[in-house]
Short mmCIF file of C-alpha atoms and ligand atoms in Angstrom, two decimals:
data_model
loop_
_atom_site.label_atom_id
_atom_site.label_comp_id
_atom_site.label_asym_id
_atom_site.label_seq_id
_atom_site.Cartn_x
_atom_site.Cartn_y
_atom_site.Cartn_z
CA MET A 1 40.18 -10.66 -17.66
CA THR A 2 38.60 -7.21 -17.82
CA GLU A 3 36.45 -5.65 -15.13
CA LEU A 4 32.88 -6.80 -14.84
CA LEU A 5 30.96 -4.03 -16.61
CA LYS A 6 27.37 -3.39 -17.48
CA LYS A 7 26.93 -3.90 -21.22
CA ARG A 8 24.91 -2.03 -23.81
CA LEU A 9 22.74 -3.74 -26.37
CA PHE A 10 21.51 -2.27 -29.64
CA ILE A 11 18.89 -4.25 -31.57
CA LYS A 12 17.76 -3.29 -35.06
CA THR A 13 14.54 -5.03 -35.99
CA TYR A 14 13.41 -5.61 -39.57
CA GLY A 15 10.07 -6.90 -40.79
CA CYS A 16 7.03 -8.25 -39.09
CA GLN A 17 5.43 -8.06 -35.64
CA MET A 18 6.82 -11.49 -34.90
CA ASN A 19 10.33 -10.08 -35.20
CA VAL A 20 9.48 -7.17 -32.91
CA HIS A 21 8.33 -9.72 -30.35
CA ASP A 22 11.48 -11.80 -30.83
CA SER A 23 13.67 -8.73 -30.32
CA GLU A 24 11.95 -8.11 -27.00
CA ARG A 25 12.55 -11.72 -26.03
CA MET A 26 16.23 -11.42 -26.91
CA ALA A 27 16.53 -8.26 -24.78
CA ASP A 28 14.81 -10.18 -21.95
CA VAL A 29 17.14 -13.17 -22.01
CA LEU A 30 20.20 -10.92 -22.24
CA ARG A 31 19.22 -8.57 -19.39
CA PRO A 32 20.37 -10.95 -16.64
CA LEU A 33 23.76 -11.16 -18.38
CA GLY A 34 24.18 -7.43 -17.73
CA TYR A 35 22.85 -6.03 -21.01
CA ALA A 36 20.72 -2.88 -21.07
CA LEU A 37 19.19 -1.53 -24.29
CA THR A 38 20.66 1.52 -26.00
CA ASP A 39 19.51 3.33 -29.13
CA ARG A 40 23.08 4.25 -30.09
CA PRO A 41 24.76 1.51 -32.15
CA ASP A 42 28.11 3.29 -31.83
CA HIS A 43 27.93 2.86 -28.03
CA ALA A 44 26.87 -0.76 -28.14
CA ASP A 45 28.84 -3.72 -26.79
CA LEU A 46 26.47 -5.99 -28.65
CA VAL A 47 24.69 -5.20 -31.91
CA VAL A 48 21.92 -7.54 -33.01
CA LEU A 49 20.39 -7.25 -36.45
CA ASN A 50 17.10 -9.12 -36.27
CA THR A 51 16.51 -9.73 -39.96
CA CYS A 52 13.55 -10.54 -42.18
CA HIS A 53 13.49 -12.50 -45.39
CA ILE A 54 10.12 -11.53 -46.75
CA ARG A 55 10.73 -8.40 -48.67
CA GLU A 56 12.84 -8.28 -51.78
CA LYS A 57 16.46 -7.36 -51.39
CA ALA A 58 16.18 -7.99 -47.64
CA THR A 59 19.46 -9.84 -47.66
CA GLU A 60 21.25 -7.03 -49.48
CA LYS A 61 19.88 -4.52 -46.96
CA VAL A 62 21.36 -6.58 -44.15
CA TYR A 63 24.76 -6.69 -45.83
CA SER A 64 24.82 -2.95 -46.35
CA GLU A 65 23.83 -2.40 -42.69
CA LEU A 66 26.61 -4.77 -41.70
CA GLY A 67 29.02 -2.61 -43.70
CA ARG A 68 28.09 0.36 -41.47
CA VAL A 69 28.32 -1.73 -38.31
CA LYS A 70 31.78 -2.88 -39.33
CA VAL A 71 32.95 0.75 -39.36
CA LEU A 72 31.50 1.30 -35.86
CA LYS A 73 33.14 -1.88 -34.62
CA ALA A 74 36.51 -0.76 -35.98
CA ALA A 75 36.08 2.66 -34.33
CA ARG A 76 35.36 1.02 -30.98
CA ALA A 77 38.36 -1.25 -31.38
CA GLU A 78 40.54 1.85 -31.85
CA GLN A 79 39.22 3.16 -28.52
CA GLY A 80 40.13 -0.15 -26.91
CA SER A 81 36.50 -1.35 -26.62
CA THR A 82 34.95 -4.36 -28.24
CA MET A 83 31.67 -4.93 -30.04
CA ILE A 84 29.97 -8.25 -30.65
CA VAL A 85 27.89 -8.37 -33.82
CA ALA A 86 25.08 -10.89 -34.12
CA VAL A 87 22.73 -11.54 -37.02
CA ALA A 88 19.42 -13.05 -35.94
CA GLY A 89 16.08 -13.75 -37.64
CA CYS A 90 15.05 -15.30 -40.91
CA VAL A 91 18.01 -14.18 -43.00
CA ALA A 92 20.29 -15.74 -40.39
CA GLN A 93 18.27 -18.94 -40.60
CA ALA A 94 18.46 -19.02 -44.40
CA GLU A 95 22.01 -17.81 -45.02
CA GLY A 96 23.84 -19.05 -41.94
CA ALA A 97 27.51 -19.60 -42.67
CA GLU A 98 27.35 -17.49 -45.83
CA ILE A 99 26.92 -14.34 -43.72
CA MET A 100 29.97 -15.14 -41.59
CA ASN A 101 32.02 -15.71 -44.75
CA ARG A 102 30.93 -12.55 -46.51
CA GLN A 103 31.08 -10.19 -43.57
CA THR A 104 33.96 -10.75 -41.19
CA ALA A 105 32.58 -8.26 -38.64
CA VAL A 106 29.87 -10.81 -37.74
CA ASP A 107 30.62 -12.82 -34.59
CA LEU A 108 27.56 -15.00 -34.50
CA VAL A 109 24.53 -15.95 -36.54
CA ILE A 110 21.43 -17.26 -34.83
CA GLY A 111 18.13 -18.40 -36.27
CA PRO A 112 14.74 -18.01 -34.52
CA GLN A 113 14.78 -21.69 -33.50
CA SER A 114 17.86 -21.09 -31.34
CA TYR A 115 17.12 -17.93 -29.34
CA HIS A 116 17.08 -19.96 -26.15
CA ARG A 117 20.80 -20.53 -26.74
CA LEU A 118 21.57 -16.82 -26.99
CA PRO A 119 23.01 -16.53 -23.43
CA GLU A 120 25.37 -19.40 -24.21
CA LEU A 121 26.49 -17.94 -27.54
CA ILE A 122 27.02 -14.47 -26.09
CA ALA A 123 28.95 -15.88 -23.12
CA ARG A 124 31.15 -17.83 -25.54
CA ALA A 125 31.78 -14.71 -27.66
CA HIS A 126 32.86 -12.79 -24.55
CA ARG A 127 35.06 -15.63 -23.39
CA SER A 128 36.87 -15.74 -26.70
CA ARG A 129 37.89 -12.14 -25.91
CA GLY A 130 38.95 -12.98 -22.35
CA GLU A 131 36.00 -11.01 -20.91
CA ARG A 132 33.58 -11.89 -18.18
CA LEU A 133 29.95 -10.90 -18.03
CA ALA A 134 28.43 -8.80 -15.28
CA ALA A 135 25.92 -11.56 -14.91
CA ASP A 136 23.03 -10.86 -12.63
CA PHE A 137 23.32 -14.19 -10.83
CA GLU A 138 22.33 -14.48 -7.24
CA ALA A 139 24.86 -15.38 -4.61
CA GLU A 140 26.12 -18.87 -5.13
CA GLU A 141 23.63 -21.59 -4.42
CA LYS A 142 24.34 -25.11 -3.36
CA PHE A 143 24.41 -26.13 -7.01
CA ASP A 144 27.40 -23.99 -7.88
CA LEU A 145 29.63 -24.98 -5.03
CA LEU A 146 32.18 -27.69 -5.14
CA PRO A 147 32.14 -29.81 -1.99
CA MET A 148 35.19 -27.99 -0.54
CA ASP A 149 33.88 -27.92 2.97
CA ARG A 150 32.75 -31.53 3.10
CA ARG A 151 35.98 -32.94 4.43
CA PRO A 152 38.53 -30.35 5.54
CA ASP A 153 42.06 -31.43 6.28
CA GLY A 154 43.28 -34.60 7.86
CA VAL A 155 43.80 -37.86 6.04
CA THR A 156 41.52 -37.01 3.14
CA ALA A 157 41.81 -33.93 0.93
CA PHE A 158 40.31 -32.29 -2.12
CA LEU A 159 42.53 -31.17 -4.95
CA THR A 160 41.12 -28.90 -7.65
CA VAL A 161 42.35 -30.05 -11.04
CA GLN A 162 39.87 -28.29 -13.30
CA GLU A 163 37.55 -25.32 -13.11
CA GLY A 164 34.73 -23.90 -15.18
CA CYS A 165 32.54 -25.65 -17.71
CA ASP A 166 31.81 -25.37 -21.42
CA ARG A 167 28.75 -27.57 -21.46
CA PHE A 168 26.06 -24.93 -20.93
CA CYS A 169 23.31 -27.09 -19.52
CA THR A 170 20.33 -24.76 -19.79
CA PHE A 171 19.56 -24.79 -16.03
CA CYS A 172 23.10 -24.14 -14.82
CA VAL A 173 24.93 -20.92 -13.94
CA VAL A 174 28.41 -22.44 -13.74
CA PRO A 175 29.44 -21.71 -17.36
CA TYR A 176 28.58 -18.04 -16.76
CA THR A 177 29.90 -17.58 -13.24
CA ARG A 178 32.96 -19.81 -13.39
CA GLY A 179 33.79 -19.23 -17.02
CA ALA A 180 35.47 -21.44 -19.56
CA GLU A 181 36.80 -24.90 -18.82
CA PHE A 182 40.40 -24.71 -17.56
CA SER A 183 42.63 -27.63 -16.61
CA ARG A 184 45.66 -27.19 -14.37
CA PRO A 185 49.01 -28.54 -15.58
CA ALA A 186 49.57 -32.14 -14.50
CA ALA A 187 52.98 -31.41 -12.95
CA ALA A 188 51.51 -28.73 -10.64
CA ILE A 189 48.76 -31.13 -9.59
CA GLU A 190 51.23 -33.91 -8.92
CA ALA A 191 53.44 -31.57 -6.86
CA GLU A 192 50.43 -30.55 -4.77
CA ALA A 193 49.36 -34.16 -4.33
CA ARG A 194 52.85 -35.08 -3.12
CA ARG A 195 52.78 -32.20 -0.62
CA LEU A 196 49.43 -33.42 0.69
CA VAL A 197 50.70 -36.97 1.04
CA ASP A 198 53.80 -35.71 2.88
CA LYS A 199 51.43 -34.03 5.34
CA GLY A 200 49.68 -37.33 6.02
CA VAL A 201 46.88 -37.32 3.43
CA ARG A 202 46.03 -40.84 2.27
CA GLU A 203 43.01 -40.18 0.08
CA ILE A 204 42.67 -37.42 -2.52
CA THR A 205 39.48 -36.45 -4.34
CA LEU A 206 40.20 -34.70 -7.63
CA LEU A 207 37.76 -31.85 -8.01
CA GLY A 208 36.30 -29.94 -10.90
CA GLN A 209 32.94 -28.65 -12.06
CA ASN A 210 33.32 -30.98 -15.04
CA VAL A 211 36.29 -33.00 -13.83
CA ASN A 212 36.31 -35.64 -16.55
CA ALA A 213 36.69 -32.90 -19.17
CA TYR A 214 40.19 -32.57 -17.67
CA HIS A 215 42.85 -32.53 -20.38
CA ASN A 216 46.50 -32.13 -19.56
CA ASP A 217 49.64 -30.89 -21.19
CA ASP A 218 51.07 -34.37 -21.80
CA GLY A 219 48.03 -35.30 -23.87
CA GLY A 220 46.29 -37.52 -21.34
CA GLY A 221 42.88 -36.81 -19.96
CA LEU A 222 41.71 -37.51 -16.45
CA ALA A 223 42.70 -41.19 -16.83
CA GLY A 224 46.31 -40.15 -17.53
CA LEU A 225 46.32 -37.89 -14.50
CA ILE A 226 44.89 -40.64 -12.29
CA ARG A 227 47.55 -43.12 -13.43
CA ARG A 228 50.26 -40.53 -12.77
CA LEU A 229 49.01 -39.76 -9.27
CA ALA A 230 48.48 -43.45 -8.50
CA ARG A 231 52.27 -43.87 -8.54
CA ILE A 232 52.78 -41.51 -5.58
CA PRO A 233 54.01 -43.64 -2.66
CA GLY A 234 51.70 -43.41 0.34
CA LEU A 235 48.66 -42.27 -1.62
CA ALA A 236 46.21 -45.08 -0.93
CA ARG A 237 42.99 -43.82 -2.47
CA LEU A 238 41.88 -41.60 -5.34
CA ARG A 239 38.42 -40.34 -6.24
CA TYR A 240 37.11 -37.65 -8.59
CA THR A 241 33.99 -35.55 -8.86
CA THR A 242 31.86 -34.23 -10.68
CA SER A 243 31.67 -35.86 -14.08
CA HIS A 244 29.58 -35.45 -17.20
CA PRO A 245 28.35 -38.60 -18.98
CA ALA A 246 29.48 -37.32 -22.39
CA ASP A 247 33.05 -36.88 -21.10
CA MET A 248 33.31 -40.43 -19.73
CA ASP A 249 35.91 -41.74 -22.19
CA GLU A 250 37.17 -45.30 -22.66
CA ALA A 251 40.50 -44.57 -20.98
CA LEU A 252 38.76 -43.37 -17.83
CA ILE A 253 36.43 -46.36 -17.80
CA ALA A 254 39.42 -48.69 -18.24
CA ALA A 255 41.20 -46.97 -15.32
CA HIS A 256 38.33 -48.04 -13.07
CA GLY A 257 39.18 -51.65 -13.82
CA GLU A 258 42.95 -51.30 -13.69
CA VAL A 259 44.06 -48.65 -11.19
CA GLU A 260 43.94 -50.20 -7.75
CA VAL A 261 43.90 -46.94 -5.79
CA LEU A 262 40.98 -45.56 -7.82
CA MET A 263 38.03 -46.23 -5.56
CA PRO A 264 34.96 -48.09 -6.86
CA TYR A 265 32.65 -45.08 -6.67
CA LEU A 266 31.41 -42.85 -9.47
CA HIS A 267 29.27 -39.73 -9.23
CA LEU A 268 27.86 -39.36 -12.74
CA PRO A 269 24.85 -37.02 -12.87
CA VAL A 270 22.18 -37.81 -15.46
CA GLN A 271 19.63 -35.15 -14.31
CA SER A 272 16.63 -36.78 -16.03
CA GLY A 273 15.50 -40.10 -17.46
CA SER A 274 13.60 -38.48 -20.33
CA ASP A 275 15.30 -37.76 -23.67
CA ARG A 276 12.94 -34.88 -24.32
CA ILE A 277 13.98 -33.18 -21.09
CA LEU A 278 17.67 -34.02 -21.58
CA LYS A 279 17.47 -32.28 -24.95
CA ALA A 280 15.82 -29.20 -23.43
CA MET A 281 18.57 -29.25 -20.79
CA ASN A 282 21.22 -29.27 -23.57
CA ARG A 283 22.82 -32.24 -21.85
CA ALA A 284 24.58 -33.69 -24.92
CA HIS A 285 23.70 -37.26 -23.95
CA THR A 286 20.64 -39.46 -24.17
CA VAL A 287 19.20 -41.87 -21.66
CA ASP A 288 20.44 -44.71 -23.80
CA SER A 289 23.99 -43.38 -24.13
CA TYR A 290 24.06 -42.89 -20.35
CA ARG A 291 22.85 -46.46 -19.78
CA ARG A 292 25.53 -47.78 -22.13
CA THR A 293 28.20 -45.80 -20.28
CA ILE A 294 27.00 -47.27 -16.98
CA ASP A 295 27.13 -50.77 -18.51
CA ARG A 296 30.73 -50.22 -19.64
CA VAL A 297 31.77 -48.85 -16.25
CA ARG A 298 30.17 -51.85 -14.54
CA ALA A 299 31.89 -54.22 -16.95
CA ALA A 300 35.24 -52.64 -16.00
CA ARG A 301 34.51 -52.55 -12.27
CA PRO A 302 31.54 -54.77 -11.35
CA ASP A 303 31.29 -53.65 -7.71
CA ILE A 304 31.29 -49.91 -8.51
CA ALA A 305 28.93 -47.77 -6.41
CA LEU A 306 27.01 -45.32 -8.54
CA SER A 307 25.90 -41.89 -7.49
CA CYS A 308 23.87 -39.35 -9.41
CA ASP A 309 22.15 -35.94 -9.51
CA PHE A 310 18.52 -35.57 -10.54
CA ILE A 311 16.41 -32.50 -11.23
CA VAL A 312 12.63 -32.72 -10.99
CA GLY A 313 10.22 -30.18 -12.44
CA PHE A 314 12.42 -28.87 -15.23
CA PRO A 315 10.29 -26.66 -17.53
CA GLY A 316 8.01 -28.83 -19.64
CA GLU A 317 8.47 -31.96 -17.49
CA THR A 318 5.29 -34.05 -17.71
CA ASP A 319 4.21 -36.94 -15.51
CA ALA A 320 5.51 -39.27 -18.22
CA ASP A 321 8.93 -37.56 -18.22
CA PHE A 322 9.08 -37.85 -14.45
CA GLU A 323 8.10 -41.53 -14.65
CA ALA A 324 10.97 -42.03 -17.10
CA SER A 325 13.36 -40.73 -14.40
CA MET A 326 11.84 -43.17 -11.90
CA THR A 327 12.26 -46.05 -14.38
CA LEU A 328 15.88 -45.15 -14.97
CA ILE A 329 16.54 -45.08 -11.22
CA ARG A 330 14.88 -48.48 -10.77
CA ASP A 331 16.90 -49.96 -13.62
CA VAL A 332 20.30 -48.58 -12.65
CA GLY A 333 20.17 -48.84 -8.86
CA TYR A 334 22.13 -46.14 -7.02
CA ALA A 335 24.28 -46.32 -3.93
CA SER A 336 23.58 -42.65 -3.22
CA ALA A 337 22.19 -39.62 -5.04
CA PHE A 338 21.40 -35.93 -4.83
CA SER A 339 18.11 -34.60 -6.12
CA PHE A 340 16.77 -31.10 -6.52
CA LYS A 341 13.64 -29.25 -7.49
CA TYR A 342 14.37 -27.25 -10.62
CA SER A 343 15.22 -23.71 -9.53
CA ARG A 344 14.94 -20.84 -11.96
CA ARG A 345 18.30 -19.08 -12.31
CA PRO A 346 17.91 -15.76 -14.15
CA GLY A 347 20.23 -15.56 -17.12
CA THR A 348 20.15 -19.25 -17.87
CA PRO A 349 18.10 -20.31 -20.90
CA ALA A 350 15.75 -22.56 -18.90
CA ALA A 351 14.61 -19.61 -16.78
CA ALA A 352 13.00 -18.11 -19.89
CA MET A 353 11.41 -21.38 -21.06
CA ALA A 354 7.68 -21.91 -21.27
CA GLY A 355 6.08 -24.66 -19.19
CA GLN A 356 7.50 -23.80 -15.77
CA VAL A 357 6.26 -26.45 -13.35
CA ASP A 358 4.17 -25.66 -10.30
CA ASP A 359 6.10 -25.80 -7.04
CA ALA A 360 3.57 -28.20 -5.47
CA VAL A 361 4.11 -30.62 -8.36
CA LYS A 362 7.87 -30.31 -7.99
CA SER A 363 7.62 -31.07 -4.27
CA GLU A 364 5.48 -34.14 -4.89
CA ARG A 365 7.83 -35.49 -7.53
CA LEU A 366 10.89 -34.80 -5.39
CA ALA A 367 9.41 -36.66 -2.43
CA GLU A 368 8.59 -39.67 -4.60
CA LEU A 369 12.00 -39.72 -6.24
CA GLN A 370 13.84 -39.30 -2.96
CA ALA A 371 11.88 -42.11 -1.34
CA LEU A 372 13.01 -44.45 -4.11
CA LEU A 373 16.62 -43.27 -3.91
CA GLU A 374 16.66 -43.59 -0.15
CA ALA A 375 15.35 -47.15 -0.36
CA GLN A 376 18.10 -47.96 -2.86
CA GLN A 377 20.75 -46.43 -0.62
CA ARG A 378 19.51 -48.45 2.38
CA ARG A 379 19.54 -51.61 0.26
CA PHE A 380 23.04 -50.90 -0.97
CA ASN A 381 24.26 -50.32 2.59
CA ALA A 382 22.49 -53.44 3.90
CA GLY A 383 24.22 -55.42 1.14
CA GLN A 384 27.55 -54.81 2.93
CA ILE A 385 26.45 -56.69 6.07
CA GLY A 386 28.69 -59.69 6.61
CA ARG A 387 31.44 -58.35 4.34
CA ALA A 388 34.89 -57.24 5.47
CA LEU A 389 35.67 -53.85 3.94
CA PRO A 390 38.94 -51.93 3.92
CA VAL A 391 38.17 -48.77 5.88
CA LEU A 392 40.29 -45.62 5.92
CA PHE A 393 39.93 -44.20 9.41
CA GLU A 394 39.40 -40.44 9.44
CA LYS A 395 38.23 -39.11 12.79
CA PRO A 396 37.01 -40.01 16.26
CA GLY A 397 33.30 -40.78 16.57
CA ARG A 398 30.82 -39.05 18.85
CA HIS A 399 30.96 -41.79 21.46
CA SER A 400 34.10 -42.51 23.41
CA GLY A 401 36.23 -45.26 21.95
CA GLN A 402 34.44 -44.93 18.61
CA ILE A 403 36.20 -44.17 15.37
CA ILE A 404 34.80 -43.27 11.94
CA GLY A 405 36.18 -44.08 8.54
CA ARG A 406 35.09 -44.56 4.95
CA SER A 407 34.56 -47.66 2.92
CA PRO A 408 35.80 -47.80 -0.69
CA TYR A 409 32.19 -46.97 -1.64
CA LEU A 410 32.29 -43.70 0.36
CA GLN A 411 30.06 -45.01 3.13
CA ALA A 412 30.75 -43.76 6.63
CA VAL A 413 31.79 -46.73 8.79
CA HIS A 414 31.58 -46.62 12.60
CA CYS A 415 33.49 -49.00 14.82
CA GLN A 416 35.37 -49.28 18.09
CA GLY A 417 39.00 -48.24 17.98
CA SER A 418 41.55 -45.71 19.15
CA VAL A 419 42.44 -42.45 17.42
CA ASP A 420 45.84 -43.97 16.63
CA LEU A 421 44.06 -45.68 13.77
CA ILE A 422 43.44 -42.38 11.97
CA GLY A 423 45.17 -42.51 8.61
CA ARG A 424 45.30 -46.31 8.56
CA ILE A 425 43.29 -48.62 6.34
CA GLU A 426 42.04 -51.70 8.18
CA SER A 427 39.59 -54.43 7.54
CA VAL A 428 36.20 -53.98 9.18
CA ARG A 429 33.54 -56.71 9.28
CA ILE A 430 30.17 -54.98 8.79
CA PHE A 431 27.31 -56.13 11.05
CA ASP A 432 24.79 -53.28 10.79
CA SER A 433 23.70 -50.60 8.35
CA ALA A 434 21.51 -47.50 8.21
CA HIS A 435 20.56 -44.94 5.59
CA ASN A 436 23.86 -43.04 5.85
CA SER A 437 26.32 -45.33 7.57
CA LEU A 438 27.61 -48.80 8.37
CA THR A 439 28.72 -50.28 11.66
CA GLY A 440 31.36 -52.97 12.00
CA LEU A 441 34.12 -54.62 13.99
CA ARG A 442 37.80 -54.43 13.15
CA THR A 443 38.97 -57.80 12.09
CA PRO A 444 42.47 -59.21 11.71
CA VAL A 445 41.18 -61.09 8.66
CA VAL A 446 42.25 -59.58 5.36
CA ALA A 447 39.32 -58.11 3.43
CA ASP A 448 37.60 -60.64 1.23
CA GLU A 449 36.90 -58.27 -1.59
CA PRO A 450 39.10 -56.38 -4.03
CA ALA A 451 38.37 -52.73 -3.23
CA GLY A 452 41.36 -50.73 -2.06
CA GLU A 453 44.49 -51.57 -0.21
CA ILE A 454 44.90 -52.88 3.32
CA ALA A 455 47.57 -50.95 5.20
N1 5AD B 1 17.93 -26.12 -10.44
C1 5AD B 1 18.00 -27.33 -9.82
N2 5AD B 1 19.12 -28.07 -9.74
C2 5AD B 1 20.23 -27.57 -10.28
N3 5AD B 1 21.48 -28.05 -10.34
C3 5AD B 1 22.26 -27.15 -10.97
N4 5AD B 1 21.54 -26.07 -11.32
C4 5AD B 1 20.27 -26.30 -10.92
C5 5AD B 1 19.06 -25.58 -11.01
N5 5AD B 1 18.97 -24.39 -11.61
C6 5AD B 1 21.86 -29.36 -9.80
C7 5AD B 1 22.24 -30.36 -10.90
C8 5AD B 1 23.74 -30.43 -10.77
C9 5AD B 1 23.93 -30.21 -9.29
C10 5AD B 1 25.30 -29.80 -8.86
O1 5AD B 1 23.00 -29.20 -8.96
O2 5AD B 1 21.64 -31.60 -10.61
O3 5AD B 1 24.26 -31.67 -11.22
FE1 SF4 B 2 26.58 -27.03 -15.09
FE2 SF4 B 2 27.60 -29.50 -14.85
FE3 SF4 B 2 26.13 -28.82 -17.02
FE4 SF4 B 2 28.60 -27.80 -16.67
S1 SF4 B 2 28.06 -29.97 -17.03
S2 SF4 B 2 26.77 -26.68 -17.33
S3 SF4 B 2 28.68 -27.55 -14.45
S4 SF4 B 2 25.43 -28.97 -14.86
#
């Protein structure tokens, strides 16, 4: 990786006033990625030719300009610098692939319909050169952080198996700040998991920004990794987070039905229940494909607890779009969920979108959505009353003689017991529930349901 440097952008605009306007827009969306305009093409890290089709021989003019740019690009390469060359505008729209074939100096071609994807395309072009952008992103927000600090050490641990993301959801900074998707070798992960287990860890959560995009050197995806880790003696529970619906493959779904140590809990963010909004978010899945994935997961593991992320007030979200999210929530039924007001992150395509939603509207929608999700979570928790659940004890409770553990469904479970129980999995008969926790009594009776192992 090279140093994070400010970048210079040269735009040559052909044709009409519309193109002049588009060039300004392109400069605007690229500014947060560290690009400042220059009038010297020979100094530019990025050259954009914003073309026009109207006048005769326009295409030929573009090719001859590209010939000159190619010379500049070669000169920069000799000095050890790089130059990205993009062709935008109507010629790009009309000629597309032809331009890339005829002029090898061109790195990307982008038509006027796709300018909102420019940050993604430029980030990808830099990545292919092993470079990072001096992106003007604010300090990391809650969205960008993996839940590293949620459960420190002890009997449960996080293990990062994958970093970065190539999905480029239009609201998200991760593909810019964390860079390209990278999966760690399976052997290194297994060695780390074994070390954790030797130190007394009984439950491991596999972590990644897009963890189910994990692909390993022996050809298996996340399912292969889970099956490999499931063989480690002493490792009683496995979880993974966070997943993308489009990366939920059949092998992973099957693992939920077959791998005993894989806990019946899945955090699978959908973000919105409206196809129109999902498209604007560049989510690569529809509401229907998400519903079908959920159906398949439930067929494999009927008792699975589902968790989700939702965004309200994404640019252009109407009352009807919001209602579609509410309908989806009602239909699916979640055990827990996270929900956020859309927050404008400079540099991401959605920040430049029209139709930004008023904060008061976002707050109203968030309150309504959270009330529904909270009711579902309470219902899910209340549904455990009377059941005996295998609980992995993690830490002493606030009151003396109290101990806290987790159910297979990631619920906190409070009960009476000594700290000697920490690290053990025992059956707990649940007699009370609240929004965020369950209360029960340890029982000598073996759990009457299939989730997890009884130590
Ligand atoms: N605004 C609101 N929510 C966001 N998230 C990520 N970026 C944004 C943003 N700009 C949410 C998504 C994601 C979770 C980790 O954070 O729901 O799944
Ligand atoms: Fe961000 Fe997740 Fe989308 Fe990747 S899949 S861009 S990490 S929201």
